[in-house]
Amino acid sequence: MTALALQTIDVNGIDIAYLACGEGPLVLCLHGFPDSAYSFEGMLETLAGEGYRAVAPFLRGYYPSGLAPDDDYSIPAVARDILGLVDLLGGGKASIIGHDWGGFTAYTAANMAPEKIQRIVVMAVPHMHVTAINWQQLKKSWYVMLFQLPWLPERLVARDNFAFIDQLYRDWSPNWDAQYFKLEPVKRALAIAGGLTAALGYYRAMIRGSKAEHRKIMERQTSVPALWIVGTADGSVGIEQFSGIEAAFTDSFDIMKVEGAGHFVHREARQQVENKIVDFFST
């Protein structure tokens, strides 16, 4: 097993912590909500064994990374952090694997600087170029509207040792055994002063703080080779959200649908997902 090292680097005035192992071309693995870089431990080891330098940063606002000094948790701001890591750790070139918010960040970074991003893998979220919100999806996304409220979501989510987070995992990945959730690092990050508000800030920036220039970047077609991986039993994002997604790309595109997997598809079907990613990177 390859040893993982926890390191910190200054990016855009924020101390970004990251797990790293291996040597070779840089691959960044980006987590979402409610999650942390530790969810990629297995994938980092697999990628390192395949000859890559595998790095999983804790996104801005997620302990042990620092809070955003300007409270900017918009996806383009997070993407600028990732592009900074590409320059600092990869010499200006990298591939990106992203889950949830990390997935939005992965293709946004590719849209902002395609010359720096060689390939992207996005898991469990659609591409905004073709997203079509329907009533079924609105019901699944009830928490997004809840998180737009001031102060109340912080109280609800933190209550009873973040029982809200346990319930989200059960709802989003209904076929996954709860003994594998391993939520201690997630809850620890949310419990740090300002941590929960930062995590909810991603949702507030996307909806309440939405800006036209941000939407324009995220709705643009993506011009680097892309792989999408989705679970057919995702309780957060309906499988219908990926219909017609191929229209969002001008380079090669592939999608893998993992039968019975939920939102945390890279952990629920680890072997299947990692094999697909390794093949994608090697072709």
Coordinates of C-alpha atoms in Angstrom, one line a residue:
M1 CA 0.0 0.0 0.0
T2 CA 1.3 3.4 -0.9
A3 CA 1.7 5.9 2.0
L4 CA -0.4 9.0 1.8
A5 CA 1.1 12.3 2.9
L6 CA -0.9 15.3 4.2
Q7 CA 0.6 18.5 3.0
T8 CA -0.4 22.2 2.8
I9 CA 0.3 24.8 0.1
D10 CA -0.8 28.5 -0.3
V11 CA -3.2 28.9 -3.3
N12 CA -4.8 32.3 -3.9
G13 CA -4.2 33.3 -0.4
I14 CA -5.8 30.2 1.1
D15 CA -3.9 27.4 2.8
I16 CA -5.0 24.4 0.8
A17 CA -4.4 21.0 2.5
Y18 CA -4.1 17.9 0.3
L19 CA -3.4 14.2 0.4
A20 CA -0.8 13.0 -2.0
C21 CA 1.0 9.8 -3.1
G22 CA 2.9 8.5 -6.1
E23 CA 5.0 10.0 -8.8
G24 CA 4.2 10.9 -12.4
P25 CA 1.6 13.0 -14.3
L26 CA -0.6 14.9 -11.9
V27 CA -4.2 13.7 -11.3
L28 CA -6.3 15.8 -8.9
C29 CA -9.2 14.2 -7.1
L30 CA -11.9 16.7 -5.9
H31 CA -14.5 15.9 -3.3
G32 CA -18.0 17.4 -2.8
F33 CA -20.6 17.7 0.0
P34 CA -20.8 16.3 2.5
D35 CA -17.5 14.8 2.0
S36 CA -13.7 15.3 2.3
A37 CA -10.5 14.3 0.5
Y38 CA -10.3 11.1 2.6
S39 CA -13.0 9.6 0.4
F40 CA -10.4 9.3 -2.3
E41 CA -7.8 7.4 -0.2
G42 CA -8.4 4.1 -2.2
M43 CA -8.4 5.9 -5.5
L44 CA -5.2 7.8 -4.7
E45 CA -3.4 4.5 -4.0
T46 CA -4.7 2.9 -7.2
L47 CA -3.6 5.9 -9.3
A48 CA -0.2 6.0 -7.7
G49 CA 0.2 2.3 -8.5
E50 CA -0.5 3.1 -12.1
G51 CA 2.3 5.7 -12.3
Y52 CA 0.5 8.9 -11.5
R53 CA 1.1 11.6 -8.9
A54 CA -2.3 11.4 -7.2
V55 CA -3.5 14.4 -5.1
A56 CA -6.8 15.0 -3.3
P57 CA -7.2 18.6 -2.0
F58 CA -9.6 19.6 0.7
L59 CA -11.6 22.3 -1.1
R60 CA -11.6 25.8 0.2
G61 CA -13.6 26.0 3.5
Y62 CA -13.2 22.3 4.3
Y63 CA -10.8 21.7 7.2
P64 CA -7.8 21.3 7.2
S65 CA -7.9 23.8 4.3
G66 CA -8.6 27.4 5.3
L67 CA -11.7 29.3 4.9
A68 CA -12.1 31.7 1.9
P69 CA -11.1 35.1 3.2
D70 CA -13.6 36.8 0.9
D71 CA -16.4 34.2 1.6
D72 CA -16.4 33.3 -2.1
Y73 CA -17.5 29.7 -2.5
S74 CA -18.6 30.0 -6.1
I75 CA -17.5 27.2 -8.4
P76 CA -15.3 29.5 -10.6
A77 CA -13.5 30.6 -7.4
V78 CA -12.9 27.0 -6.4
A79 CA -11.8 26.2 -10.0
R80 CA -9.2 29.0 -9.8
D81 CA -7.8 27.2 -6.7
I82 CA -7.6 24.0 -8.6
L83 CA -5.9 25.6 -11.6
G84 CA -3.4 27.1 -9.1
L85 CA -2.7 23.6 -7.9
V86 CA -2.2 22.5 -11.5
D87 CA 0.5 25.1 -11.9
L88 CA 2.1 24.6 -8.5
L89 CA 2.1 20.8 -8.4
G90 CA 1.8 19.7 -12.1
G91 CA 3.8 22.2 -14.0
G92 CA 0.7 23.5 -15.7
K93 CA -0.8 20.2 -16.8
A94 CA -3.1 17.8 -15.0
S95 CA -6.1 15.5 -15.3
I96 CA -9.0 16.0 -12.8
I97 CA -11.4 13.6 -11.2
G98 CA -14.3 15.3 -9.4
H99 CA -17.3 14.1 -7.4
D100 CA -20.4 16.3 -6.6
W101 CA -19.1 19.9 -6.2
G102 CA -15.7 18.5 -7.2
G103 CA -17.3 17.4 -10.5
F104 CA -18.7 20.8 -11.2
T105 CA -15.3 22.2 -10.4
A106 CA -13.5 19.8 -12.7
Y107 CA -15.4 20.7 -15.8
T108 CA -15.5 24.4 -14.9
A109 CA -11.7 24.4 -14.6
A110 CA -11.5 22.7 -18.0
N111 CA -13.8 25.4 -19.4
M112 CA -11.7 28.2 -17.9
A113 CA -8.2 26.8 -19.0
P114 CA -8.6 23.8 -21.4
E115 CA -4.9 24.1 -22.3
K116 CA -4.0 23.0 -18.7
I117 CA -6.5 20.1 -18.3
Q118 CA -5.7 16.9 -20.2
R119 CA -8.8 14.8 -19.2
I120 CA -11.7 15.1 -16.7
V121 CA -13.8 12.5 -14.9
V122 CA -17.0 13.8 -13.4
M123 CA -19.1 11.7 -11.0
A124 CA -22.7 12.1 -9.8
V125 CA -23.6 15.6 -11.2
P126 CA -24.8 16.8 -14.6
H127 CA -23.3 19.3 -17.0
M128 CA -25.0 22.7 -16.9
H129 CA -24.9 23.0 -20.6
V130 CA -27.8 20.5 -20.9
T131 CA -29.3 20.4 -17.4
A132 CA -33.1 20.3 -17.5
I133 CA -34.7 20.7 -14.1
N134 CA -38.0 18.8 -13.7
W135 CA -40.5 18.3 -10.8
Q136 CA -38.9 15.0 -9.9
Q137 CA -35.5 16.6 -9.6
L138 CA -36.8 19.5 -7.6
K139 CA -38.2 17.1 -5.1
K140 CA -34.8 15.4 -4.8
S141 CA -33.1 18.8 -4.4
W142 CA -35.2 20.0 -1.5
Y143 CA -32.1 20.5 0.6
V144 CA -30.7 23.0 -1.9
M145 CA -33.6 25.4 -1.2
L146 CA -33.3 24.8 2.6
F147 CA -29.6 25.8 2.5
Q148 CA -30.5 29.2 1.0
L149 CA -32.0 30.3 4.3
P150 CA -29.8 32.2 6.8
W151 CA -28.7 30.5 10.1
L152 CA -31.5 27.9 10.3
P153 CA -29.7 25.3 8.1
E154 CA -26.6 25.6 10.3
R155 CA -28.7 24.7 13.4
L156 CA -30.6 21.8 11.7
V157 CA -27.5 20.2 10.1
A158 CA -25.4 20.4 13.2
R159 CA -28.1 19.0 15.6
D160 CA -27.5 15.6 17.2
N161 CA -23.9 15.2 16.0
F162 CA -24.8 16.1 12.4
A163 CA -27.5 13.4 12.2
F164 CA -28.7 15.3 9.1
I165 CA -25.5 14.2 7.3
D166 CA -26.1 10.5 8.2
Q167 CA -29.6 10.8 6.8
L168 CA -28.4 12.4 3.5
Y169 CA -26.0 9.5 3.0
R170 CA -28.9 7.0 3.5
D171 CA -31.2 8.9 1.2
W172 CA -28.6 9.5 -1.6
S173 CA -27.1 6.0 -1.5
P174 CA -30.0 3.8 -0.5
N175 CA -28.3 0.5 -1.4
W176 CA -25.0 1.2 0.4
D177 CA -24.4 -0.3 3.9
A178 CA -24.1 2.5 6.5
Q179 CA -21.1 0.8 8.1
Y180 CA -19.0 2.1 5.1
F181 CA -20.0 5.7 5.3
K182 CA -17.1 6.7 7.6
L183 CA -18.3 10.2 8.3
E184 CA -16.0 11.2 11.1
P185 CA -13.7 13.3 8.9
V186 CA -16.7 15.0 7.3
K187 CA -18.3 15.9 10.6
R188 CA -15.0 17.1 12.0
A189 CA -14.6 19.5 9.1
L190 CA -18.1 20.8 9.5
A191 CA -17.7 21.3 13.2
I192 CA -14.7 23.6 12.9
A193 CA -15.6 27.2 13.4
G194 CA -17.0 28.5 10.2
G195 CA -16.8 25.1 8.5
L196 CA -20.5 24.3 8.2
T197 CA -21.3 27.8 6.9
A198 CA -18.5 27.5 4.3
A199 CA -19.8 24.1 3.1
L200 CA -23.3 25.6 2.8
G201 CA -21.8 28.6 1.1
Y202 CA -21.3 26.5 -2.1
Y203 CA -25.1 26.1 -2.3
R204 CA -25.7 29.7 -1.5
A205 CA -23.2 30.9 -4.1
M206 CA -24.8 28.7 -6.8
I207 CA -28.4 29.9 -6.2
R208 CA -28.8 32.9 -3.9
G209 CA -25.5 34.5 -5.1
S210 CA -25.7 33.3 -8.7
K211 CA -23.9 35.5 -11.2
A212 CA -24.4 35.6 -14.9
E213 CA -20.7 35.4 -15.7
H214 CA -20.4 32.3 -13.5
R215 CA -23.4 30.6 -15.2
K216 CA -21.9 31.4 -18.6
I217 CA -18.6 29.6 -17.7
M218 CA -20.4 26.6 -16.4
E219 CA -22.9 26.4 -19.3
R220 CA -20.1 26.5 -21.9
Q221 CA -19.4 23.3 -23.8
T222 CA -16.3 21.5 -22.5
S223 CA -13.5 20.9 -25.0
V224 CA -11.3 18.3 -23.3
P225 CA -11.8 14.5 -23.3
A226 CA -14.4 13.6 -20.6
L227 CA -15.8 10.6 -18.8
W228 CA -19.0 10.8 -16.7
I229 CA -19.8 8.2 -14.1
V230 CA -23.2 8.0 -12.5
G231 CA -25.2 5.7 -10.3
T232 CA -28.7 4.6 -11.4
A233 CA -29.9 4.7 -7.8
D234 CA -28.7 8.2 -6.9
G235 CA -31.2 9.8 -4.5
S236 CA -29.7 13.2 -5.0
V237 CA -29.5 13.5 -8.8
G238 CA -32.0 11.6 -11.0
I239 CA -30.5 9.5 -13.9
E240 CA -32.7 11.5 -16.3
Q241 CA -30.5 14.5 -15.7
F242 CA -27.8 12.9 -17.9
S243 CA -30.0 12.4 -20.9
G244 CA -28.5 14.2 -23.9
I245 CA -25.3 15.1 -22.0
E246 CA -23.1 14.3 -25.0
A247 CA -24.2 17.6 -26.4
A248 CA -22.0 19.4 -23.8
F249 CA -18.7 18.2 -25.3
T250 CA -16.7 19.0 -28.3
D251 CA -14.0 16.4 -27.7
S252 CA -14.4 12.7 -26.9
F253 CA -17.0 11.7 -24.3
D254 CA -18.1 8.6 -22.6
I255 CA -20.6 7.8 -19.8
M256 CA -20.7 4.8 -17.4
K257 CA -23.9 4.1 -15.6
V258 CA -23.4 1.9 -12.5
E259 CA -26.5 -0.1 -11.9
G260 CA -27.8 0.1 -8.3
A261 CA -25.1 2.6 -7.1
G262 CA -26.1 5.8 -5.4
H263 CA -24.5 9.2 -5.2
F264 CA -21.2 8.1 -3.7
V265 CA -20.6 5.9 -6.7
H266 CA -16.7 6.0 -6.5
R267 CA -16.9 4.4 -3.0
E268 CA -19.9 2.1 -3.5
A269 CA -18.5 0.5 -6.7
R270 CA -14.9 1.3 -6.1
Q271 CA -13.3 -1.5 -8.3
Q272 CA -15.6 -0.9 -11.2
V273 CA -15.1 2.9 -11.1
E274 CA -11.3 2.8 -10.7
N275 CA -10.9 0.3 -13.5
K276 CA -12.9 2.5 -15.8
I277 CA -10.9 5.6 -14.9
V278 CA -7.5 3.8 -15.3
D279 CA -8.6 2.6 -18.8
F280 CA -9.8 6.1 -19.7
F281 CA -6.5 7.7 -18.7
S282 CA -4.4 5.1 -20.6
T283 CA -6.2 5.3 -23.9

